[in-house]
Tab-separated table of C-alpha atoms and ligand atoms in Angstrom:
chain	number	residue	atom	x	y	z
A	1	MET	CA	6.118	-17.205	-28.311
A	2	THR	CA	2.764	-18.137	-29.555
A	3	GLU	CA	-0.334	-15.912	-29.827
A	4	GLY	CA	-0.124	-14.640	-26.247
A	5	GLY	CA	3.215	-12.912	-27.062
A	6	SER	CA	2.054	-11.006	-30.147
A	7	GLN	CA	1.620	-7.284	-30.348
A	8	ALA	CA	-2.062	-7.845	-31.195
A	9	ALA	CA	-2.490	-9.690	-27.933
A	10	ALA	CA	-0.876	-6.797	-26.061
A	11	ARG	CA	-3.184	-4.303	-27.776
A	12	ALA	CA	-6.135	-6.372	-27.006
A	13	LEU	CA	-5.201	-6.301	-23.289
A	14	ASP	CA	-4.879	-2.554	-23.436
A	15	ALA	CA	-8.225	-2.218	-25.121
A	16	ARG	CA	-9.797	-4.071	-22.262
A	17	ASP	CA	-7.982	-2.174	-19.602
A	18	PRO	CA	-10.441	-0.347	-17.270
A	19	LEU	CA	-7.641	2.142	-16.237
A	20	ALA	CA	-6.516	3.038	-19.720
A	21	ALA	CA	-7.886	6.544	-19.622
A	22	PHE	CA	-5.622	7.554	-16.759
A	23	ARG	CA	-2.612	7.545	-18.978
A	24	ALA	CA	-3.825	10.806	-20.570
A	25	ALA	CA	-3.510	12.496	-17.180
A	26	PHE	CA	0.241	12.170	-17.446
A	27	VAL	CA	2.901	13.906	-19.673
A	28	VAL	CA	3.802	11.339	-22.273
A	29	ASP	CA	5.411	13.374	-24.958
A	30	ASP	CA	7.580	10.687	-26.578
A	31	PRO	CA	5.640	7.449	-27.039
A	32	ASP	CA	8.613	5.659	-28.463
A	33	LEU	CA	10.505	6.002	-25.207
A	34	LEU	CA	9.502	3.115	-23.040
A	35	TYR	CA	9.571	4.358	-19.492
A	36	LEU	CA	9.731	1.513	-17.038
A	37	ASP	CA	11.280	3.160	-14.028
A	38	GLY	CA	8.166	4.527	-12.368
A	39	ASN	CA	9.167	2.736	-9.223
A	40	SER	CA	12.084	5.133	-8.829
A	41	LEU	CA	10.435	8.260	-10.185
A	42	GLY	CA	6.792	8.280	-11.302
A	43	ARG	CA	5.790	10.161	-14.445
A	44	MET	CA	4.527	13.704	-14.066
A	45	PRO	CA	0.841	14.248	-13.734
A	46	ARG	CA	-0.315	17.133	-15.985
A	47	ALA	CA	-2.141	18.576	-12.999
A	48	ALA	CA	1.074	18.738	-10.986
A	49	ALA	CA	2.562	21.322	-13.340
A	50	ALA	CA	-0.519	23.580	-13.121
A	51	ARG	CA	-0.599	23.155	-9.320
A	52	VAL	CA	3.078	24.197	-8.903
A	53	ARG	CA	2.609	27.081	-11.272
A	54	THR	CA	-0.341	28.358	-9.145
A	55	THR	CA	1.751	27.908	-5.974
A	56	LEU	CA	4.574	29.933	-7.582
A	57	GLU	CA	2.702	32.709	-9.389
A	58	GLU	CA	-0.452	33.146	-7.292
A	59	GLU	CA	0.611	32.098	-3.829
A	60	TRP	CA	4.228	33.081	-3.622
A	61	GLY	CA	4.153	35.724	-6.204
A	62	ARG	CA	1.031	37.568	-4.970
A	63	ARG	CA	0.293	36.432	-1.543
A	64	LEU	CA	3.798	36.357	-0.212
A	65	ILE	CA	4.032	35.540	3.524
A	66	ARG	CA	0.276	35.430	3.787
A	67	GLY	CA	0.551	32.094	1.899
A	68	TRP	CA	1.382	30.425	5.268
A	69	GLY	CA	-1.999	31.243	6.668
A	70	GLU	CA	-3.708	30.417	3.372
A	71	GLY	CA	-2.767	26.770	3.107
A	72	TRP	CA	0.964	26.221	3.264
A	73	PHE	CA	0.877	25.597	6.932
A	74	THR	CA	-1.594	22.855	6.833
A	75	LEU	CA	-0.551	21.338	3.523
A	76	GLY	CA	1.453	18.463	4.933
A	77	ARG	CA	-1.434	17.539	7.186
A	78	ARG	CA	-4.057	17.897	4.472
A	79	LEU	CA	-2.035	15.638	2.051
A	80	GLY	CA	-1.395	13.239	4.890
A	81	GLY	CA	-5.174	12.904	5.212
A	82	LYS	CA	-5.408	11.892	1.531
A	83	ILE	CA	-2.444	9.483	1.678
A	84	ALA	CA	-4.107	7.979	4.753
A	85	ARG	CA	-6.830	6.710	2.438
A	86	CYS	CA	-4.181	4.812	0.406
A	87	ILE	CA	-2.777	3.004	3.470
A	88	GLY	CA	-5.817	2.233	5.664
A	89	ALA	CA	-5.113	4.955	8.225
A	90	GLN	CA	-7.111	7.753	9.798
A	91	PRO	CA	-6.482	11.232	8.496
A	92	ASP	CA	-4.864	12.389	11.727
A	93	GLU	CA	-2.406	9.490	11.678
A	94	VAL	CA	-0.379	10.584	8.641
A	95	ILE	CA	1.565	13.682	7.750
A	96	VAL	CA	3.789	14.707	4.856
A	97	CYS	CA	7.189	16.032	5.907
A	98	ASP	CA	10.921	15.527	5.410
A	99	SER	CA	12.486	12.677	3.424
A	100	THR	CA	11.776	8.981	3.969
A	101	THR	CA	15.233	8.516	5.483
A	102	VAL	CA	14.791	11.334	7.992
A	103	ASP	CA	11.280	10.249	8.896
A	104	LEU	CA	12.632	6.720	9.433
A	105	PHE	CA	15.354	8.031	11.732
A	106	LYS	CA	12.738	9.869	13.815
A	107	LEU	CA	10.541	6.913	14.191
A	108	VAL	CA	13.285	4.416	14.833
A	109	VAL	CA	14.680	6.514	17.692
A	110	ALA	CA	11.225	7.124	19.085
A	111	ALA	CA	10.416	3.402	18.935
A	112	LEU	CA	13.578	2.184	20.678
A	113	ARG	CA	13.111	4.666	23.467
A	114	ALA	CA	9.648	3.336	23.985
A	115	ARG	CA	10.974	-0.144	24.532
A	116	PRO	CA	13.764	0.405	27.150
A	117	GLY	CA	15.464	-2.851	28.118
A	118	ARG	CA	14.865	-4.504	24.801
A	119	ARG	CA	18.056	-4.529	22.757
A	120	THR	CA	17.291	-6.208	19.451
A	121	ILE	CA	16.196	-4.541	16.144
A	122	VAL	CA	15.071	-7.004	13.511
A	123	THR	CA	15.173	-6.252	9.822
A	124	ASP	CA	15.860	-8.329	6.687
A	125	ALA	CA	18.488	-8.364	3.907
A	126	LEU	CA	15.983	-7.078	1.421
A	127	ASN	CA	15.377	-3.836	3.145
A	128	PHE	CA	16.569	-0.601	1.449
A	129	PRO	CA	20.253	0.319	2.083
A	130	SER	CA	19.252	3.752	3.561
A	131	ASP	CA	17.099	1.936	6.121
A	132	HIS	CA	20.008	-0.270	7.068
A	133	TYR	CA	22.289	2.685	7.394
A	134	VAL	CA	19.788	4.570	9.661
A	135	LEU	CA	19.552	1.571	11.860
A	136	GLN	CA	23.306	1.266	12.200
A	137	GLY	CA	23.622	4.963	12.829
A	138	VAL	CA	20.944	4.998	15.475
A	139	ILE	CA	22.646	2.081	17.372
A	140	GLU	CA	25.849	4.046	17.372
A	141	LEU	CA	24.109	7.235	18.353
A	142	LEU	CA	22.186	5.816	21.284
A	143	GLY	CA	25.142	3.816	22.552
A	144	GLN	CA	22.967	1.425	24.479
A	145	GLY	CA	24.127	-1.790	22.986
A	146	HIS	CA	21.316	-2.394	20.533
A	147	ARG	CA	21.959	-5.249	18.196
A	148	LEU	CA	20.778	-5.462	14.520
A	149	VAL	CA	19.549	-8.867	13.452
A	150	VAL	CA	19.290	-9.009	9.608
A	151	VAL	CA	17.272	-11.986	8.527
A	152	PRO	CA	18.779	-13.402	5.251
A	153	ALA	CA	16.848	-13.784	2.049
A	154	VAL	CA	16.443	-16.961	0.032
A	155	ASP	CA	18.150	-16.508	-3.298
A	156	GLY	CA	18.168	-12.817	-2.736
A	157	VAL	CA	14.412	-12.761	-3.512
A	158	THR	CA	12.271	-13.864	-0.675
A	159	VAL	CA	12.192	-13.757	3.121
A	160	PRO	CA	10.107	-16.622	4.600
A	161	GLU	CA	7.953	-15.550	7.499
A	162	SER	CA	9.211	-18.468	9.545
A	163	GLN	CA	12.680	-16.860	9.608
A	164	LEU	CA	11.234	-13.787	11.182
A	165	THR	CA	9.296	-15.808	13.732
A	166	ALA	CA	12.531	-17.594	14.604
A	167	VAL	CA	14.280	-14.389	15.678
A	168	VAL	CA	11.612	-12.110	17.056
A	169	ASP	CA	11.359	-12.655	20.872
A	170	ASP	CA	10.904	-10.752	24.085
A	171	GLY	CA	14.224	-9.007	23.635
A	172	THR	CA	13.060	-7.461	20.308
A	173	ALA	CA	12.366	-3.700	20.597
A	174	LEU	CA	11.619	-3.062	16.911
A	175	VAL	CA	10.789	-4.989	13.727
A	176	THR	CA	11.310	-2.756	10.705
A	177	LEU	CA	10.928	-3.943	7.085
A	178	SER	CA	10.226	-2.708	3.573
A	179	HIS	CA	6.718	-3.895	2.778
A	180	ALA	CA	7.792	-4.389	-0.834
A	181	ALA	CA	11.495	-4.926	-1.389
A	182	PHE	CA	13.206	-2.533	-3.750
A	183	ARG	CA	15.354	-5.089	-5.496
A	184	SER	CA	13.245	-8.179	-5.865
A	185	ALA	CA	9.732	-6.666	-5.328
A	186	PHE	CA	9.109	-9.359	-2.590
A	187	VAL	CA	6.043	-8.321	-0.446
A	188	HIS	CA	5.716	-9.243	3.134
A	189	ASP	CA	2.327	-10.171	4.569
A	190	LEU	CA	1.874	-6.932	6.508
A	191	ALA	CA	-0.892	-8.061	8.823
A	192	ARG	CA	0.757	-11.364	9.667
A	193	VAL	CA	4.211	-9.904	10.279
A	194	THR	CA	2.684	-7.132	12.400
A	195	ALA	CA	0.912	-9.771	14.517
A	196	LEU	CA	3.997	-11.771	15.039
A	197	ALA	CA	5.891	-8.749	16.218
A	198	HIS	CA	3.102	-7.725	18.520
A	199	GLN	CA	2.961	-11.207	20.044
A	200	ALA	CA	6.535	-10.667	21.176
A	201	GLY	CA	5.761	-7.104	22.447
A	202	ALA	CA	7.834	-5.455	19.738
A	203	ILE	CA	7.044	-2.277	17.807
A	204	VAL	CA	6.570	-2.553	13.963
A	205	LEU	CA	7.770	0.065	11.536
A	206	TRP	CA	6.882	-0.398	7.855
A	207	ASP	CA	8.651	1.247	5.028
A	208	LEU	CA	5.947	1.568	2.347
A	209	SER	CA	8.022	3.330	-0.317
A	210	HIS	CA	7.683	0.599	-2.850
A	211	SER	CA	4.124	-0.409	-2.180
A	212	VAL	CA	2.189	2.805	-1.516
A	213	GLY	CA	0.049	3.665	-4.610
A	214	ALA	CA	0.723	0.209	-6.112
A	215	MET	CA	-1.495	-1.943	-3.936
A	216	PRO	CA	-4.069	-1.718	-1.173
A	217	ILE	CA	-2.415	-1.349	2.234
A	218	ASP	CA	-4.447	-1.622	5.489
A	219	LEU	CA	-2.318	-0.422	8.443
A	220	GLY	CA	-5.546	0.086	10.536
A	221	THR	CA	-6.802	-3.367	10.377
A	222	ALA	CA	-3.268	-4.751	10.914
A	223	GLY	CA	-2.953	-2.541	13.873
A	224	ALA	CA	0.517	-1.424	12.614
A	225	ASP	CA	2.399	0.953	14.894
A	226	LEU	CA	4.538	3.074	12.603
A	227	ALA	CA	5.272	3.618	8.900
A	228	VAL	CA	7.052	5.822	6.442
A	229	GLY	CA	6.986	6.066	2.708
A	230	CYS	CA	7.973	7.820	-0.502
A	231	THR	CA	5.635	9.998	-2.511
A	232	TYR	CA	7.745	10.192	-5.679
A	233	LYS	CA	7.493	6.558	-6.762
A	234	TYR	CA	3.991	5.128	-7.419
A	235	LEU	CA	2.354	8.273	-6.024
A	236	CYS	CA	4.111	10.370	-8.747
A	237	GLY	CA	4.949	13.294	-6.489
A	238	GLY	CA	8.037	14.521	-8.345
A	239	PRO	CA	11.854	14.402	-7.750
A	240	GLY	CA	12.735	14.916	-4.190
A	241	ALA	CA	9.131	15.150	-3.085
A	242	PRO	CA	8.677	14.926	0.670
A	243	ALA	CA	7.829	11.667	2.366
A	244	PHE	CA	5.070	10.785	4.733
A	245	LEU	CA	5.023	9.244	8.164
A	246	TYR	CA	2.275	7.331	9.964
A	247	VAL	CA	1.958	6.930	13.744
A	248	ARG	CA	-1.048	5.046	15.107
A	249	ARG	CA	-3.147	7.483	17.074
A	250	ASP	CA	-2.852	5.878	20.492
A	251	LEU	CA	1.001	5.917	20.175
A	252	GLN	CA	1.355	9.576	19.198
A	253	GLU	CA	1.287	10.920	22.686
A	254	ARG	CA	3.606	8.186	23.880
A	255	LEU	CA	6.420	8.638	21.388
A	256	VAL	CA	8.962	11.535	21.227
A	257	ASN	CA	10.421	12.921	18.053
A	258	PRO	CA	14.162	13.016	18.642
A	259	ILE	CA	14.620	16.137	16.445
A	260	TRP	CA	13.267	19.020	18.498
A	261	GLY	CA	12.300	21.722	15.885
A	262	TRP	CA	9.816	24.608	16.085
A	263	PHE	CA	7.265	22.913	13.790
A	264	GLY	CA	6.876	19.948	16.155
A	265	ARG	CA	6.673	22.169	19.294
A	266	ARG	CA	3.630	22.983	21.326
A	267	ASP	CA	2.543	26.566	20.620
A	268	GLN	CA	4.997	26.980	17.813
A	269	PHE	CA	4.799	30.731	17.742
A	270	ASN	CA	5.155	31.265	21.446
A	271	PHE	CA	8.913	31.754	21.232
A	272	ASP	CA	9.411	31.572	25.026
A	273	GLY	CA	10.724	28.613	26.874
A	274	ASP	CA	11.846	25.142	26.013
A	275	TRP	CA	10.591	22.557	23.569
A	276	ALA	CA	7.616	20.545	24.481
A	277	PRO	CA	5.891	18.189	22.001
A	278	GLY	CA	2.963	19.503	19.994
A	279	PRO	CA	-0.425	17.690	19.870
A	280	GLY	CA	-0.924	14.545	17.885
A	281	ILE	CA	0.945	13.753	14.664
A	282	GLN	CA	2.208	17.413	14.532
A	283	ARG	CA	4.922	16.487	17.081
A	284	PHE	CA	6.746	14.551	14.430
A	285	LEU	CA	7.361	17.647	12.310
A	286	VAL	CA	10.800	19.363	12.415
A	287	GLY	CA	11.143	22.649	10.492
A	288	THR	CA	9.699	24.677	7.628
A	289	PRO	CA	8.300	22.388	4.918
A	290	PRO	CA	9.421	22.599	1.210
A	291	VAL	CA	6.178	24.131	-0.039
A	292	LEU	CA	6.873	23.852	-3.750
A	293	SER	CA	7.742	20.241	-3.717
A	294	THR	CA	4.944	19.464	-1.322
A	295	ALA	CA	2.449	21.236	-3.628
A	296	ALA	CA	3.530	18.870	-6.443
A	297	VAL	CA	2.452	15.748	-4.487
A	298	GLU	CA	-1.291	16.233	-4.552
A	299	ALA	CA	-2.046	15.512	-8.293
A	300	GLY	CA	-0.574	11.997	-8.225
A	301	VAL	CA	-2.315	11.064	-4.909
A	302	ASP	CA	-5.672	12.285	-6.334
A	303	LEU	CA	-5.181	10.062	-9.447
A	304	VAL	CA	-4.482	6.999	-7.335
A	305	LEU	CA	-7.490	7.600	-5.201
A	306	GLU	CA	-9.699	8.218	-8.259
A	307	ALA	CA	-8.473	4.950	-9.878
A	308	GLY	CA	-8.851	3.034	-6.674
A	309	LEU	CA	-6.131	0.668	-5.313
A	310	ASP	CA	-8.092	-2.525	-5.891
A	311	GLY	CA	-8.220	-1.679	-9.641
A	312	ILE	CA	-4.559	-0.579	-9.633
A	313	ARG	CA	-3.523	-3.744	-7.977
A	314	ALA	CA	-5.454	-5.960	-10.341
A	315	LYS	CA	-3.797	-4.277	-13.332
A	316	SER	CA	-0.433	-4.371	-11.695
A	317	VAL	CA	-0.678	-8.211	-11.140
A	318	ALA	CA	-1.902	-8.718	-14.699
A	319	GLN	CA	1.047	-6.672	-15.985
A	320	THR	CA	3.796	-8.349	-13.898
A	321	GLU	CA	2.315	-11.812	-14.909
A	322	TYR	CA	2.374	-10.696	-18.503
A	323	LEU	CA	5.938	-9.567	-18.295
A	324	ILE	CA	6.982	-12.829	-16.567
A	325	GLY	CA	5.219	-14.818	-19.384
A	326	LEU	CA	7.314	-13.005	-21.977
A	327	TRP	CA	10.523	-13.570	-19.889
A	328	GLU	CA	9.763	-17.277	-19.850
A	329	ALA	CA	9.109	-17.517	-23.545
A	330	TRP	CA	11.796	-15.171	-24.859
A	331	LEU	CA	14.450	-14.327	-22.265
A	332	ALA	CA	14.902	-17.392	-19.960
A	333	PRO	CA	16.402	-19.216	-22.996
A	334	LEU	CA	18.924	-16.374	-23.356
A	335	GLY	CA	20.191	-16.642	-19.805
A	336	PHE	CA	17.934	-14.227	-17.969
A	337	SER	CA	16.726	-15.241	-14.581
A	338	LEU	CA	13.569	-14.130	-12.759
A	339	ASN	CA	14.748	-12.316	-9.597
A	340	SER	CA	11.234	-11.615	-8.364
A	341	PRO	CA	8.756	-13.848	-6.652
A	342	ARG	CA	6.696	-16.049	-8.925
A	343	ASP	CA	3.589	-15.949	-6.753
A	344	ALA	CA	1.621	-12.750	-7.309
A	345	PRO	CA	0.527	-12.144	-3.652
A	346	HIS	CA	4.163	-11.878	-2.637
A	347	ARG	CA	5.118	-9.664	-5.581
A	348	GLY	CA	4.991	-5.900	-5.908
A	349	SER	CA	4.681	-3.808	-9.071
A	350	HIS	CA	8.101	-4.269	-10.621
A	351	VAL	CA	9.877	-7.268	-11.994
A	352	SER	CA	13.662	-7.827	-11.679
A	353	LEU	CA	15.361	-9.845	-14.365
A	354	GLY	CA	18.935	-10.962	-13.750
A	355	HIS	CA	21.634	-11.548	-16.292
A	356	PRO	CA	25.385	-12.015	-15.757
A	357	ASP	CA	25.809	-9.146	-18.253
A	358	GLY	CA	22.987	-7.153	-16.699
A	359	LEU	CA	24.922	-3.919	-16.325
A	360	ARG	CA	25.832	-3.726	-19.996
A	361	ILE	CA	22.523	-4.845	-21.213
A	362	ASP	CA	20.844	-2.137	-19.134
A	363	ARG	CA	23.248	0.381	-20.680
A	364	ALA	CA	22.288	-0.850	-24.242
A	365	LEU	CA	18.633	-0.648	-23.417
A	366	ILE	CA	18.984	2.961	-22.413
A	367	GLU	CA	21.410	4.187	-25.071
A	368	ASP	CA	20.422	2.072	-28.081
A	369	MET	CA	16.841	0.919	-27.489
A	370	ARG	CA	15.003	3.848	-25.889
A	371	VAL	CA	13.965	1.796	-22.925
A	372	LEU	CA	14.398	3.232	-19.412
A	373	PRO	CA	14.484	0.508	-16.759
A	374	ASP	CA	16.991	0.722	-13.924
A	375	PHE	CA	19.714	-1.334	-12.574
A	376	ARG	CA	20.378	-2.699	-9.115
A	377	TYR	CA	23.572	-4.507	-8.246
A	378	PRO	CA	24.629	-7.137	-8.610
A	379	ASP	CA	22.733	-8.139	-11.773
A	380	ASN	CA	19.110	-6.915	-11.626
A	381	ILE	CA	17.435	-5.032	-14.384
A	382	ARG	CA	14.218	-3.708	-12.820
A	383	PHE	CA	11.111	-2.992	-14.803
A	384	GLY	CA	8.609	-0.860	-12.902
A	385	LEU	CA	5.129	-1.120	-14.014
A	386	VAL	CA	2.784	1.669	-12.977
A	387	PRO	CA	-0.909	0.772	-13.767
A	388	LEU	CA	-1.920	4.470	-14.096
A	389	TYR	CA	0.193	4.825	-17.247
A	390	THR	CA	2.031	1.687	-18.234
A	391	THR	CA	0.522	-0.207	-21.169
A	392	PHE	CA	0.777	-3.859	-22.124
A	393	THR	CA	1.952	-2.708	-25.522
A	394	GLU	CA	4.940	-1.003	-23.883
A	395	ILE	CA	5.826	-4.070	-21.857
A	396	HIS	CA	5.594	-6.160	-25.019
A	397	GLU	CA	7.795	-3.786	-26.999
A	398	ALA	CA	10.381	-3.424	-24.128
A	399	MET	CA	10.818	-7.198	-23.903
A	400	LEU	CA	11.219	-7.395	-27.707
A	401	ARG	CA	13.966	-4.728	-27.492
A	402	LEU	CA	15.604	-6.501	-24.569
A	403	ARG	CA	15.745	-9.723	-26.541
A	404	ARG	CA	17.127	-7.792	-29.543
A	405	VAL	CA	19.986	-6.401	-27.421
A	406	VAL	CA	21.139	-9.905	-26.340
A	407	VAL	CA	20.528	-11.622	-29.734
A	408	ASP	CA	22.319	-8.872	-31.680
A	409	ARG	CA	24.927	-8.526	-28.825
A	410	LEU	CA	24.483	-4.727	-28.698
A	411	HIS	CA	25.656	-4.627	-25.070
A	412	GLU	CA	29.110	-5.942	-25.850
A	413	LYS	CA	30.453	-2.621	-26.942
A	414	TYR	CA	29.957	-1.123	-23.500
A	415	PRO	CA	32.538	-1.444	-20.645
A	416	ARG	CA	31.867	-3.587	-17.642
A	417	GLU	CA	32.438	-0.832	-15.103
A	418	ARG	CA	29.830	0.510	-12.823
A	419	LEU	CA	28.373	3.982	-13.481
A	420	ALA	CA	28.027	6.431	-10.553
A	421	ILE	CA	24.164	6.613	-10.793
A	422	THR	CA	22.076	3.692	-11.808
B	501	LIG	C1	13.013	4.859	-2.436
B	501	LIG	C2	13.153	4.315	-1.078
B	501	LIG	C3	13.560	5.132	-0.032
B	501	LIG	C4	14.112	6.524	-0.332
B	501	LIG	O1	14.384	7.294	0.777
B	501	LIG	P1	14.736	8.834	0.542
B	501	LIG	O2	15.000	9.340	1.881
B	501	LIG	O3	13.661	9.525	-0.216
B	501	LIG	O4	16.041	8.893	-0.324
B	501	LIG	C5	13.618	4.655	1.250
B	501	LIG	N1	13.137	3.402	1.510
B	501	LIG	C6	12.683	2.570	0.553
B	501	LIG	C7	12.176	1.227	0.900
B	501	LIG	C8	12.704	3.010	-0.749
B	501	LIG	O5	12.246	2.170	-1.738
């Protein structure tokens, strides 16, 4: 590649990066390790370690059970209020609890029950496997003859809006999609898809796991009904960090959480009598929250809010464009395909490159080249770019190393078999 592909050019982009200082807020103790899997697990904010230590030593160690009254009880709601600012919601519309999969289950069941008589659930082929499984399981559980319509993807990368319009009708109870697709990074137009579902009278449930913290999201202006999302990807909340759920305020009193636990009950500590839903968003809670992992979530959210999502998105687009430029110059001639959308407005913050030998190339990157991307079947090597800490120099170096793997055939010594965890 010409000048644009030089290391000097990458350094110049880093030197002009208005978010460059945020990298120092994260633990980066091995600069030669190129970490490009932040869309699966974000790096650890330094402040997260301090916060968890305080929760352990001061709160649990010294305050014991009193900790519940001194912040643990309201932690999920307080963090929900901060995440609300990342997704264009009101503070009382978001709460941190359970896992994304469990939150999705709760809201899918609640939504279907709110649309009796309608029998269709619409999703797309790009949605996350766990989301598909939850939908299949709920259909089986409810036993009311719901039908799942899976809109296919073009080339495994894109889902045209016209395909959704074609299947959403007055029999559709629920439209549920990943805002940004985990494999290709395709991004739906959240406002337009919400509008088309509402025109048909359907409820919309967005999975924001792969977009929250990476781009501005405005559920409020779109009038979106429901959403769930991860906190351990671009929000850097830590392994197994709890998820968040969003329920538009006017829907909260009309929907029922299908898991009746004491944290979602009215008058939780009045142990007499039967379950009745608690007020507002609280009714979507289930049981005792994981306080230690919830405490780890706040530092990353604070960094995202401080950096601002417009700036994060601008850098994310510049970085994915930059990576795609290097792919075109260096990797396309070696047989790599671009398995992410070319147009930036429909692309999230990772780039998937396909290669028939992708699995073994991924292995060689990890074991020989000190690059950590991840791999998604059938042939996608995903490079997650997190504007708070990923540098242009890292992207440049990772693409150089990727090219070296293939040119020097370093991958050929590895077996073609799948590994259990990718
Ligand atoms: C990562 C991800 C999840 C993960 O769900 P868990 O319950 O945390 O395992 C769900 N949905 C999407 C779209 C994701 O990207």
